[in-house]
Structures are given as structure tokens and as C-alpha cells.
Amino acid sequence: MSKGEVITLTATDIQKMLDASPFNLFLGLTVMNADPVKQEVTMRTAMRPEFERRPGSKQWHGGVIASVIDTVGDFAVGMMVGRGLPTVNFRVDYLKPAVDTALVAVSRVRRAGKSVGVADVDIFDERGSLLAVGRGTYSTLDAK
């Protein structure tokens, strides 16, 4: 590899990185697709009682959805620069409640620059209904 050349991460690479983090293991994220040509990553996570807004409601807590958005956005940009990245900022808009469903998160890279990367993330239920949208900004500066 020549100086300045970036190796993109594969779906297997991303899954290994997710599985190395206790928090990401708790979220239960599974990489469904990682496409560096489209600059898009898709992940899925199942509902569990620990994620409920109220016990027995089967409604996702917004903080868990926000964590999914941040994580999937991070790995979409990270796929393009070859490593995990620190979050600079992110936001989320909740469009409708997520109830009794797994979540499917689709992240599209908008920019993977030398200092900052930006990704948009759409959160869907298992039927394909859009539940939330988010945008994350990540530092792409080399930590060396």
C-alpha cells in the first residue's frame, strides 16, 4: 500500500470491529451490506426488552435508536477511510414510533474528507416504513 492510499473496510471487517465493542455487542448490530462503491452500509438489530421505552410496550427507546444512528453512520464513513472514527456531532429526527419490530439502518456517506466525514442514516422497520432519520459528522483526521 502506498502512502496516502486508503483501504476500505469490508462487511466482515466492520462486523469484527462491532463485535470487539461491548456496547455494540449489546446493541446486537449485524452488518447486512457494506458497499464502498455506493458508499452505503446497512445493519439490522432486533428488539429486546432492554431497548423498550416502557416495560412490555415493545416500543423502542429513542436513545437506543440514536445510538444505532451514530454507530451505523460512523461505520459507513469508517468504511471509506479504513478505520473507526470519533463522532463530532449527530442529530436525529423521530418520524414515528418503532414498535414490535427489528430496526434496519441504512447509512449513506455524503462526504469522506481529509478532516471530516458526514453520513445520513435512515431507520426503517421490518416492513420498510421509515421511522427516523439522522445525520452524523465524524473526524477523519489520522490520529497518528
Tab-separated table of N, CA and C in Angstrom:
chain	number	residue	atom	x	y	z
A	1	MET	N	0.847	-1.181	0.000
A	1	MET	CA	0.000	0.000	0.000
A	1	MET	C	0.892	1.243	0.000
A	2	SER	N	0.647	2.153	-0.915
A	2	SER	CA	1.441	3.375	-0.988
A	2	SER	C	0.931	4.398	0.020
A	3	LYS	N	1.801	5.357	0.345
A	3	LYS	CA	1.434	6.405	1.304
A	3	LYS	C	0.209	7.161	0.790
A	4	GLY	N	-0.767	7.348	1.652
A	4	GLY	CA	-1.977	8.073	1.291
A	4	GLY	C	-3.072	7.188	0.708
A	5	GLU	N	-2.741	5.923	0.364
A	5	GLU	CA	-3.746	5.025	-0.178
A	5	GLU	C	-4.618	4.517	0.969
A	6	VAL	N	-5.925	4.487	0.733
A	6	VAL	CA	-6.864	4.054	1.758
A	6	VAL	C	-7.448	2.704	1.359
A	7	ILE	N	-7.454	1.797	2.295
A	7	ILE	CA	-8.102	0.503	2.094
A	7	ILE	C	-9.483	0.597	2.726
A	8	THR	N	-10.534	0.344	1.945
A	8	THR	CA	-11.881	0.376	2.506
A	8	THR	C	-12.140	-0.885	3.320
A	9	LEU	N	-13.020	-0.747	4.289
A	9	LEU	CA	-13.395	-1.877	5.136
A	9	LEU	C	-14.465	-2.713	4.441
A	10	THR	N	-14.408	-4.021	4.616
A	10	THR	CA	-15.436	-4.923	4.105
A	10	THR	C	-16.513	-5.119	5.168
A	11	ALA	N	-17.605	-5.763	4.789
A	11	ALA	CA	-18.656	-6.086	5.758
A	11	ALA	C	-18.089	-6.947	6.890
A	12	THR	N	-17.210	-7.883	6.549
A	12	THR	CA	-16.581	-8.739	7.566
A	12	THR	C	-15.710	-7.920	8.511
A	13	ASP	N	-14.935	-6.980	7.961
A	13	ASP	CA	-14.102	-6.098	8.801
A	13	ASP	C	-14.971	-5.304	9.772
A	14	ILE	N	-16.057	-4.740	9.253
A	14	ILE	CA	-16.939	-3.918	10.082
A	14	ILE	C	-17.575	-4.770	11.180
A	15	GLN	N	-18.029	-5.972	10.828
A	15	GLN	CA	-18.642	-6.841	11.836
A	15	GLN	C	-17.641	-7.197	12.936
A	16	LYS	N	-16.401	-7.464	12.561
A	16	LYS	CA	-15.371	-7.770	13.563
A	16	LYS	C	-15.149	-6.588	14.500
A	17	MET	N	-15.141	-5.376	13.942
A	17	MET	CA	-14.966	-4.187	14.770
A	17	MET	C	-16.168	-3.995	15.697
A	18	LEU	N	-17.375	-4.197	15.182
A	18	LEU	CA	-18.572	-4.101	16.016
A	18	LEU	C	-18.507	-5.102	17.165
A	19	ASP	N	-18.136	-6.346	16.830
A	19	ASP	CA	-18.112	-7.419	17.812
A	19	ASP	C	-17.022	-7.247	18.863
A	20	ALA	N	-16.056	-6.381	18.619
A	20	ALA	CA	-14.977	-6.128	19.576
A	20	ALA	C	-15.387	-5.092	20.634
A	21	SER	N	-16.531	-4.450	20.456
A	21	SER	CA	-17.001	-3.419	21.379
A	21	SER	C	-18.145	-3.952	22.233
A	22	PRO	N	-18.004	-3.952	23.557
A	22	PRO	CA	-19.102	-4.429	24.419
A	22	PRO	C	-20.413	-3.685	24.173
A	23	PHE	N	-20.359	-2.379	23.958
A	23	PHE	CA	-21.601	-1.629	23.726
A	23	PHE	C	-22.243	-2.041	22.406
A	24	ASN	N	-21.446	-2.156	21.349
A	24	ASN	CA	-22.004	-2.557	20.060
A	24	ASN	C	-22.524	-3.993	20.104
A	25	LEU	N	-21.873	-4.858	20.874
A	25	LEU	CA	-22.400	-6.212	21.068
A	25	LEU	C	-23.764	-6.155	21.756
A	26	PHE	N	-23.898	-5.258	22.725
A	26	PHE	CA	-25.168	-5.091	23.420
A	26	PHE	C	-26.256	-4.625	22.452
A	27	LEU	N	-25.895	-3.714	21.534
A	27	LEU	CA	-26.867	-3.258	20.536
A	27	LEU	C	-27.271	-4.387	19.594
A	28	GLY	N	-26.394	-5.375	19.411
A	28	GLY	CA	-26.720	-6.516	18.564
A	28	GLY	C	-26.746	-6.203	17.084
A	29	LEU	N	-25.938	-5.257	16.657
A	29	LEU	CA	-25.918	-4.873	15.239
A	29	LEU	C	-25.282	-5.957	14.382
A	30	THR	N	-25.921	-6.247	13.265
A	30	THR	CA	-25.419	-7.197	12.279
A	30	THR	C	-25.295	-6.469	10.945
A	31	VAL	N	-24.128	-6.545	10.344
A	31	VAL	CA	-23.918	-5.914	9.035
A	31	VAL	C	-24.619	-6.752	7.972
A	32	MET	N	-25.528	-6.137	7.267
A	32	MET	CA	-26.234	-6.814	6.186
A	32	MET	C	-25.552	-6.554	4.852
A	33	ASN	N	-24.987	-5.356	4.707
A	33	ASN	CA	-24.356	-4.972	3.452
A	33	ASN	C	-23.380	-3.824	3.710
A	34	ALA	N	-22.260	-3.855	3.016
A	34	ALA	CA	-21.291	-2.751	3.046
A	34	ALA	C	-20.792	-2.580	1.620
A	35	ASP	N	-21.193	-1.489	0.989
A	35	ASP	CA	-20.900	-1.264	-0.425
A	35	ASP	C	-20.085	0.020	-0.591
A	36	PRO	N	-18.748	-0.099	-0.749
A	36	PRO	CA	-17.931	1.106	-0.894
A	36	PRO	C	-18.177	1.849	-2.205
A	37	VAL	N	-18.691	1.189	-3.222
A	37	VAL	CA	-18.999	1.868	-4.484
A	37	VAL	C	-20.179	2.821	-4.280
A	38	LYS	N	-21.233	2.327	-3.638
A	38	LYS	CA	-22.394	3.170	-3.310
A	38	LYS	C	-22.151	4.019	-2.069
A	39	GLN	N	-21.060	3.715	-1.341
A	39	GLN	CA	-20.752	4.354	-0.062
A	39	GLN	C	-21.927	4.207	0.896
A	40	GLU	N	-22.388	2.969	1.052
A	40	GLU	CA	-23.581	2.671	1.830
A	40	GLU	C	-23.362	1.441	2.708
A	41	VAL	N	-23.828	1.525	3.942
A	41	VAL	CA	-23.781	0.407	4.888
A	41	VAL	C	-25.196	0.187	5.420
A	42	THR	N	-25.588	-1.089	5.491
A	42	THR	CA	-26.884	-1.458	6.054
A	42	THR	C	-26.650	-2.421	7.210
A	43	MET	N	-27.287	-2.132	8.354
A	43	MET	CA	-27.210	-3.001	9.527
A	43	MET	C	-28.605	-3.228	10.078
A	44	ARG	N	-28.736	-4.318	10.823
A	44	ARG	CA	-30.007	-4.689	11.446
A	44	ARG	C	-29.758	-4.981	12.918
A	45	THR	N	-30.761	-4.670	13.740
A	45	THR	CA	-30.741	-5.050	15.150
A	45	THR	C	-32.146	-5.417	15.593
A	46	ALA	N	-32.232	-6.460	16.385
A	46	ALA	CA	-33.524	-6.954	16.856
A	46	ALA	C	-33.952	-6.249	18.141
A	47	MET	N	-35.266	-6.195	18.349
A	47	MET	CA	-35.817	-5.654	19.598
A	47	MET	C	-35.522	-6.625	20.736
A	48	ARG	N	-35.192	-6.068	21.892
A	48	ARG	CA	-35.039	-6.846	23.118
A	48	ARG	C	-35.654	-6.038	24.254
A	49	PRO	N	-36.013	-6.681	25.327
A	49	PRO	CA	-36.668	-5.972	26.437
A	49	PRO	C	-35.844	-4.784	26.962
A	50	GLU	N	-34.517	-4.889	26.934
A	50	GLU	CA	-33.671	-3.788	27.435
A	50	GLU	C	-33.793	-2.520	26.597
A	51	PHE	N	-34.325	-2.631	25.393
A	51	PHE	CA	-34.445	-1.479	24.490
A	51	PHE	C	-35.816	-0.797	24.577
A	52	GLU	N	-36.717	-1.338	25.380
A	52	GLU	CA	-38.078	-0.810	25.428
A	52	GLU	C	-38.166	0.531	26.159
A	53	ARG	N	-39.026	1.380	25.641
A	53	ARG	CA	-39.294	2.670	26.267
A	53	ARG	C	-39.967	2.477	27.622
A	54	ARG	N	-40.944	1.595	27.673
A	54	ARG	CA	-41.624	1.191	28.909
A	54	ARG	C	-41.693	-0.327	28.910
A	55	PRO	N	-41.503	-0.970	30.059
A	55	PRO	CA	-41.553	-2.435	30.096
A	55	PRO	C	-42.840	-2.986	29.487
A	56	GLY	N	-42.679	-3.950	28.592
A	56	GLY	CA	-43.822	-4.592	27.958
A	56	GLY	C	-44.426	-3.854	26.786
A	57	SER	N	-43.940	-2.645	26.477
A	57	SER	CA	-44.528	-1.833	25.403
A	57	SER	C	-44.075	-2.268	24.009
A	58	LYS	N	-42.930	-2.934	23.934
A	58	LYS	CA	-42.298	-3.296	22.655
A	58	LYS	C	-41.989	-2.066	21.789
A	59	GLN	N	-42.010	-0.881	22.395
A	59	GLN	CA	-41.659	0.359	21.694
A	59	GLN	C	-40.201	0.693	21.982
A	60	TRP	N	-39.445	0.961	20.932
A	60	TRP	CA	-38.028	1.277	21.066
A	60	TRP	C	-37.836	2.588	21.812
A	61	HIS	N	-36.868	2.621	22.711
A	61	HIS	CA	-36.446	3.850	23.379
A	61	HIS	C	-35.665	4.692	22.366
A	62	GLY	N	-35.917	5.985	22.347
A	62	GLY	CA	-35.248	6.871	21.395
A	62	GLY	C	-33.739	6.907	21.533
A	63	GLY	N	-33.238	6.710	22.748
A	63	GLY	CA	-31.791	6.715	22.949
A	63	GLY	C	-31.110	5.551	22.261
A	64	VAL	N	-31.781	4.409	22.221
A	64	VAL	CA	-31.216	3.255	21.517
A	64	VAL	C	-31.198	3.531	20.021
A	65	ILE	N	-32.287	4.099	19.502
A	65	ILE	CA	-32.335	4.445	18.073
A	65	ILE	C	-31.225	5.439	17.749
A	66	ALA	N	-31.009	6.420	18.614
A	66	ALA	CA	-29.937	7.395	18.391
A	66	ALA	C	-28.575	6.710	18.374
A	67	SER	N	-28.364	5.751	19.269
A	67	SER	CA	-27.095	5.010	19.294
A	67	SER	C	-26.886	4.225	18.001
A	68	VAL	N	-27.954	3.633	17.491
A	68	VAL	CA	-27.861	2.908	16.223
A	68	VAL	C	-27.486	3.876	15.097
A	69	ILE	N	-28.123	5.028	15.052
A	69	ILE	CA	-27.816	6.022	14.014
A	69	ILE	C	-26.348	6.436	14.087
A	70	ASP	N	-25.875	6.762	15.270
A	70	ASP	CA	-24.483	7.185	15.439
A	70	ASP	C	-23.521	6.078	14.999
A	71	THR	N	-23.783	4.869	15.412
A	71	THR	CA	-22.875	3.758	15.119
A	71	THR	C	-22.853	3.407	13.642
A	72	VAL	N	-24.015	3.308	13.023
A	72	VAL	CA	-24.064	2.930	11.606
A	72	VAL	C	-23.490	4.052	10.739
A	73	GLY	N	-23.752	5.303	11.085
A	73	GLY	CA	-23.147	6.420	10.356
A	73	GLY	C	-21.635	6.404	10.465
A	74	ASP	N	-21.134	6.157	11.679
A	74	ASP	CA	-19.690	6.085	11.915
A	74	ASP	C	-19.052	5.024	11.020
A	75	PHE	N	-19.644	3.835	10.982
A	75	PHE	CA	-19.037	2.757	10.206
A	75	PHE	C	-19.191	2.946	8.703
A	76	ALA	N	-20.186	3.693	8.270
A	76	ALA	CA	-20.287	3.995	6.835
A	76	ALA	C	-19.111	4.879	6.409
A	77	VAL	N	-18.862	5.944	7.170
A	77	VAL	CA	-17.711	6.800	6.855
A	77	VAL	C	-16.418	6.026	7.099
A	78	GLY	N	-16.369	5.281	8.195
A	78	GLY	CA	-15.191	4.476	8.512
A	78	GLY	C	-14.857	3.476	7.422
A	79	MET	N	-15.878	2.923	6.768
A	79	MET	CA	-15.652	2.002	5.652
A	79	MET	C	-14.810	2.673	4.572
A	80	MET	N	-15.055	3.951	4.356
A	80	MET	CA	-14.374	4.673	3.281
A	80	MET	C	-12.962	5.112	3.654
A	81	VAL	N	-12.681	5.273	4.943
A	81	VAL	CA	-11.347	5.723	5.359
A	81	VAL	C	-10.533	4.614	6.019
A	82	GLY	N	-11.147	3.449	6.212
A	82	GLY	CA	-10.408	2.285	6.663
A	82	GLY	C	-10.271	2.096	8.155
A	83	ARG	N	-11.095	2.789	8.962
A	83	ARG	CA	-10.997	2.647	10.414
A	83	ARG	C	-12.221	3.265	11.084
A	84	GLY	N	-12.419	2.907	12.350
A	84	GLY	CA	-13.466	3.534	13.138
A	84	GLY	C	-13.103	4.983	13.426
A	85	LEU	N	-14.108	5.796	13.681
A	85	LEU	CA	-13.887	7.239	13.808
A	85	LEU	C	-14.607	7.814	15.023
A	86	PRO	N	-14.069	8.889	15.595
A	86	PRO	CA	-14.793	9.560	16.677
A	86	PRO	C	-15.904	10.461	16.119
A	87	THR	N	-17.004	10.499	16.849
A	87	THR	CA	-18.137	11.340	16.472
A	87	THR	C	-17.856	12.786	16.863
A	88	VAL	N	-18.133	13.704	15.943
A	88	VAL	CA	-18.042	15.132	16.220
A	88	VAL	C	-19.426	15.643	16.639
A	89	ASN	N	-20.451	15.217	15.908
A	89	ASN	CA	-21.811	15.665	16.171
A	89	ASN	C	-22.775	14.737	15.444
A	90	PHE	N	-23.988	14.601	15.967
A	90	PHE	CA	-25.025	13.928	15.204
A	90	PHE	C	-26.380	14.406	15.681
A	91	ARG	N	-27.363	14.205	14.837
A	91	ARG	CA	-28.733	14.597	15.161
A	91	ARG	C	-29.677	13.515	14.688
A	92	VAL	N	-30.877	13.543	15.241
A	92	VAL	CA	-31.881	12.563	14.856
A	92	VAL	C	-33.252	13.227	14.849
A	93	ASP	N	-34.062	12.842	13.887
A	93	ASP	CA	-35.468	13.226	13.845
A	93	ASP	C	-36.280	11.939	13.874
A	94	TYR	N	-37.148	11.824	14.875
A	94	TYR	CA	-38.016	10.658	15.008
A	94	TYR	C	-39.308	10.952	14.246
A	95	LEU	N	-39.653	10.093	13.308
A	95	LEU	CA	-40.817	10.330	12.465
A	95	LEU	C	-42.059	9.606	12.962
A	96	LYS	N	-41.863	8.398	13.483
A	96	LYS	CA	-42.966	7.660	14.100
A	96	LYS	C	-42.396	6.583	15.003
A	97	PRO	N	-43.186	6.114	15.962
A	97	PRO	CA	-42.667	5.126	16.911
A	97	PRO	C	-42.268	3.818	16.227
A	98	ALA	N	-41.234	3.219	16.766
A	98	ALA	CA	-40.785	1.896	16.337
A	98	ALA	C	-41.338	0.906	17.353
A	99	VAL	N	-42.289	0.084	16.938
A	99	VAL	CA	-42.972	-0.815	17.865
A	99	VAL	C	-42.942	-2.248	17.335
A	100	ASP	N	-42.498	-3.166	18.191
A	100	ASP	CA	-42.536	-4.605	17.908
A	100	ASP	C	-41.910	-4.954	16.555
A	101	THR	N	-40.714	-4.455	16.328
A	101	THR	CA	-40.019	-4.676	15.060
A	101	THR	C	-38.519	-4.624	15.284
A	102	ALA	N	-37.787	-5.294	14.424
A	102	ALA	CA	-36.345	-5.056	14.347
A	102	ALA	C	-36.144	-3.726	13.644
A	103	LEU	N	-34.953	-3.154	13.773
A	103	LEU	CA	-34.612	-1.934	13.045
A	103	LEU	C	-33.622	-2.273	11.943
A	104	VAL	N	-33.817	-1.642	10.788
A	104	VAL	CA	-32.870	-1.735	9.683
A	104	VAL	C	-32.364	-0.320	9.437
A	105	ALA	N	-31.040	-0.147	9.566
A	105	ALA	CA	-30.420	1.171	9.407
A	105	ALA	C	-29.616	1.187	8.118
A	106	VAL	N	-29.893	2.181	7.282
A	106	VAL	CA	-29.175	2.346	6.021
A	106	VAL	C	-28.449	3.686	6.083
A	107	SER	N	-27.127	3.634	5.977
A	107	SER	CA	-26.322	4.852	6.049
A	107	SER	C	-25.643	5.107	4.714
A	108	ARG	N	-25.719	6.349	4.266
A	108	ARG	CA	-25.078	6.777	3.022
A	108	ARG	C	-24.073	7.874	3.324
A	109	VAL	N	-22.863	7.685	2.853
A	109	VAL	CA	-21.808	8.676	3.065
A	109	VAL	C	-22.072	9.871	2.147
A	110	ARG	N	-22.053	11.050	2.729
A	110	ARG	CA	-22.200	12.288	1.961
A	110	ARG	C	-20.841	12.934	1.697
A	111	ARG	N	-19.908	12.685	2.621
A	111	ARG	CA	-18.554	13.218	2.471
A	111	ARG	C	-17.611	12.383	3.316
A	112	ALA	N	-16.487	12.040	2.742
A	112	ALA	CA	-15.419	11.365	3.490
A	112	ALA	C	-14.143	12.144	3.204
A	113	GLY	N	-14.055	13.345	3.768
A	113	GLY	CA	-12.942	14.243	3.507
A	113	GLY	C	-11.725	13.966	4.377
A	114	LYS	N	-10.718	14.827	4.253
A	114	LYS	CA	-9.462	14.649	4.995
A	114	LYS	C	-9.607	14.921	6.489
A	115	SER	N	-10.581	15.762	6.866
A	115	SER	CA	-10.740	16.067	8.289
A	115	SER	C	-12.119	15.717	8.837
A	116	VAL	N	-13.129	15.682	7.972
A	116	VAL	CA	-14.497	15.441	8.424
A	116	VAL	C	-15.220	14.526	7.437
A	117	GLY	N	-16.021	13.638	7.990
A	117	GLY	CA	-16.908	12.812	7.183
A	117	GLY	C	-18.332	13.010	7.656
A	118	VAL	N	-19.280	12.905	6.728
A	118	VAL	CA	-20.694	13.083	7.033
A	118	VAL	C	-21.471	11.908	6.443
A	119	ALA	N	-22.403	11.376	7.234
A	119	ALA	CA	-23.263	10.293	6.761
A	119	ALA	C	-24.704	10.554	7.169
A	120	ASP	N	-25.623	10.242	6.271
A	120	ASP	CA	-27.054	10.274	6.565
A	120	ASP	C	-27.507	8.850	6.847
A	121	VAL	N	-28.402	8.697	7.822
A	121	VAL	CA	-28.866	7.373	8.233
A	121	VAL	C	-30.394	7.375	8.266
A	122	ASP	N	-30.981	6.391	7.592
A	122	ASP	CA	-32.426	6.174	7.635
A	122	ASP	C	-32.689	4.915	8.451
A	123	ILE	N	-33.659	4.995	9.356
A	123	ILE	CA	-34.047	3.857	10.185
A	123	ILE	C	-35.428	3.387	9.729
A	124	PHE	N	-35.501	2.103	9.369
A	124	PHE	CA	-36.744	1.504	8.886
A	124	PHE	C	-37.186	0.387	9.825
A	125	ASP	N	-38.485	0.090	9.813
A	125	ASP	CA	-38.945	-1.124	10.466
A	125	ASP	C	-38.797	-2.280	9.489
A	126	GLU	N	-39.177	-3.476	9.903
A	126	GLU	CA	-39.008	-4.659	9.057
A	126	GLU	C	-39.895	-4.644	7.815
A	127	ARG	N	-40.916	-3.817	7.819
A	127	ARG	CA	-41.805	-3.718	6.660
A	127	ARG	C	-41.367	-2.626	5.694
A	128	GLY	N	-40.287	-1.915	6.033
A	128	GLY	CA	-39.766	-0.874	5.151
A	128	GLY	C	-40.303	0.512	5.414
A	129	SER	N	-41.036	0.692	6.506
A	129	SER	CA	-41.572	2.003	6.858
A	129	SER	C	-40.473	2.841	7.514
A	130	LEU	N	-40.309	4.080	7.075
A	130	LEU	CA	-39.291	4.988	7.614
A	130	LEU	C	-39.717	5.485	8.996
A	131	LEU	N	-38.856	5.247	9.998
A	131	LEU	CA	-39.167	5.590	11.379
A	131	LEU	C	-38.399	6.802	11.900
A	132	ALA	N	-37.161	6.954	11.452
A	132	ALA	CA	-36.309	8.048	11.940
A	132	ALA	C	-35.231	8.321	10.897
A	133	VAL	N	-34.728	9.534	10.933
A	133	VAL	CA	-33.609	9.917	10.068
A	133	VAL	C	-32.569	10.625	10.927
A	134	GLY	N	-31.314	10.464	10.558
A	134	GLY	CA	-30.254	11.125	11.303
A	134	GLY	C	-29.098	11.492	10.406
A	135	ARG	N	-28.237	12.329	10.932
A	135	ARG	CA	-27.009	12.716	10.233
A	135	ARG	C	-25.901	12.773	11.260
A	136	GLY	N	-24.779	12.154	10.917
A	136	GLY	CA	-23.619	12.167	11.794
A	136	GLY	C	-22.435	12.819	11.124
A	137	THR	N	-21.636	13.498	11.931
A	137	THR	CA	-20.364	14.083	11.471
A	137	THR	C	-19.272	13.432	12.298
A	138	TYR	N	-18.199	12.990	11.606
A	138	TYR	CA	-17.133	12.209	12.236
A	138	TYR	C	-15.783	12.787	11.844
A	139	SER	N	-14.845	12.751	12.775
A	139	SER	CA	-13.493	13.210	12.486
A	139	SER	C	-12.756	12.133	11.707
A	140	THR	N	-12.238	12.504	10.551
A	140	THR	CA	-11.467	11.574	9.738
A	140	THR	C	-9.968	11.851	9.821
A	141	LEU	N	-9.589	12.762	10.713
A	141	LEU	CA	-8.166	13.055	10.885
A	141	LEU	C	-7.431	11.821	11.355
A	142	ASP	N	-6.271	11.582	10.817
A	142	ASP	CA	-5.467	10.444	11.235
A	142	ASP	C	-4.938	10.732	12.632
A	143	ALA	N	-5.172	9.823	13.543
A	143	ALA	CA	-4.806	10.024	14.961
A	143	ALA	C	-3.319	9.834	15.226
A	144	LYS	N	-2.517	9.575	14.220
A	144	LYS	CA	-1.070	9.326	14.411
A	144	LYS	C	-0.375	10.513	14.996
